[in-house]
Short mmCIF file of C-alpha atoms in Angstrom, two decimals:
data_model
loop_
_atom_site.label_atom_id
_atom_site.label_comp_id
_atom_site.label_asym_id
_atom_site.label_seq_id
_atom_site.Cartn_x
_atom_site.Cartn_y
_atom_site.Cartn_z
CA MET J 13 14.41 1.35 -4.34
CA ALA J 14 17.19 -0.19 -2.13
CA TYR J 15 17.85 3.36 -0.50
CA ILE J 16 14.28 3.63 1.22
CA THR J 17 14.46 4.29 4.88
CA VAL J 18 11.81 3.85 7.47
CA SER J 19 11.03 7.88 7.51
CA THR J 20 10.49 7.74 3.77
CA SER J 21 8.42 4.44 3.35
CA GLY J 22 5.48 6.18 5.06
CA LEU J 23 5.43 9.02 2.61
CA LEU J 24 5.77 6.51 -0.42
CA SER J 25 3.01 4.55 1.14
CA SER J 26 0.96 7.60 1.28
CA LEU J 27 1.57 8.48 -2.43
CA LEU J 28 0.96 4.94 -3.70
CA THR J 29 -2.37 4.98 -1.78
CA ILE J 30 -3.41 8.38 -3.49
CA PHE J 31 -2.32 7.07 -7.04
CA MET J 32 -3.81 3.77 -6.55
CA GLY J 33 -7.00 5.54 -5.57
CA VAL J 34 -6.98 7.81 -8.50
CA LEU J 35 -6.47 4.59 -10.85
CA VAL J 36 -9.39 2.67 -9.01
CA LEU J 37 -11.59 5.64 -9.62
CA ALA J 38 -10.58 5.89 -13.47
CA PHE J 39 -10.54 2.31 -14.04
CA PRO J 40 -13.06 0.31 -11.66
CA LYS J 41 -13.03 -3.03 -13.33
CA PHE J 42 -9.53 -3.37 -12.46
CA LEU J 43 -10.20 -3.05 -8.66
CA ARG J 44 -9.03 -6.50 -7.73
CA ILE J 45 -5.69 -6.34 -9.70
CA LEU J 46 -4.89 -2.93 -8.62
CA VAL J 47 -5.63 -3.82 -5.00
CA GLY J 48 -3.41 -7.04 -5.29
CA LEU J 49 -0.51 -5.19 -6.84
CA TYR J 50 -0.79 -2.32 -4.19
CA PHE J 51 -0.50 -4.74 -1.17
CA ILE J 52 2.43 -6.55 -3.06
CA LEU J 53 4.14 -3.04 -3.48
CA VAL J 54 3.46 -1.93 0.17
CA GLY J 55 4.88 -5.32 1.20
CA ILE J 56 7.97 -4.84 -0.62
CA LEU J 57 8.36 -1.33 0.34
CA GLY J 58 7.97 -2.64 3.88
CA LEU J 59 10.43 -5.15 3.45
CA LEU J 60 13.00 -2.83 2.12
CA ALA J 61 12.56 -0.35 4.84
CA PHE J 62 13.14 -3.15 7.28
CA VAL J 63 16.08 -4.76 5.64
CA LYS J 64 17.72 -1.34 4.76
CA PHE J 65 20.34 -2.38 2.15
#
Protein backbone atom coordinates (compact mmCIF):
# COMPACT_ATOMS: atom_id res chain seq x y z
CA MET A 1 0.00 0.00 0.00
CA ALA A 2 3.02 2.30 0.25
CA TYR A 3 3.17 2.82 -3.52
CA ILE A 4 -0.16 4.64 -3.74
CA THR A 5 0.08 7.96 -5.54
CA VAL A 6 -2.31 10.89 -5.67
CA SER A 7 -3.60 9.82 -9.10
CA THR A 8 -4.56 6.32 -7.94
CA SER A 9 -5.92 7.27 -4.51
CA GLY A 10 -9.03 8.75 -6.14
CA LEU A 11 -9.68 5.50 -8.00
CA LEU A 12 -9.13 3.39 -4.87
CA SER A 13 -11.41 5.68 -2.88
CA SER A 14 -14.12 5.27 -5.51
CA LEU A 15 -13.76 1.49 -5.50
CA LEU A 16 -13.84 1.43 -1.71
CA THR A 17 -16.98 3.56 -1.73
CA ILE A 18 -18.73 1.13 -4.10
CA PHE A 19 -17.53 -1.89 -2.08
CA MET A 20 -18.68 -0.39 1.21
CA GLY A 21 -22.02 0.51 -0.35
CA VAL A 22 -22.51 -3.12 -1.38
CA LEU A 23 -21.59 -4.33 2.10
CA VAL A 24 -23.96 -1.85 3.74
CA LEU A 25 -26.80 -3.00 1.48
CA ALA A 26 -25.99 -6.65 2.21
CA PHE A 27 -25.48 -6.19 5.96
CA PRO A 28 -27.41 -3.08 7.09
CA LYS A 29 -26.99 -3.79 10.81
CA PHE A 30 -23.22 -3.30 10.47
CA LEU A 31 -23.69 0.19 8.99
CA ARG A 32 -22.03 2.03 11.87
CA ILE A 33 -18.98 -0.25 11.96
CA LEU A 34 -18.56 -0.19 8.18
CA VAL A 35 -18.84 3.58 7.97
CA GLY A 36 -16.25 3.95 10.74
CA LEU A 37 -13.85 1.56 9.04
CA TYR A 38 -14.45 3.28 5.70
CA PHE A 39 -13.47 6.68 7.05
CA ILE A 40 -10.38 5.17 8.71
CA LEU A 41 -9.36 3.52 5.43
CA VAL A 42 -9.92 6.71 3.44
CA GLY A 43 -7.87 8.65 5.99
CA ILE A 44 -5.01 6.14 5.80
CA LEU A 45 -5.09 6.17 1.99
CA GLY A 46 -5.07 9.96 2.03
CA LEU A 47 -2.06 10.02 4.35
CA LEU A 48 -0.19 7.47 2.24
CA ALA A 49 -0.92 9.46 -0.91
CA PHE A 50 0.25 12.65 0.81
CA VAL A 51 3.44 11.18 2.28
CA LYS A 52 4.42 9.10 -0.82
CA PHE A 53 6.89 6.74 0.80
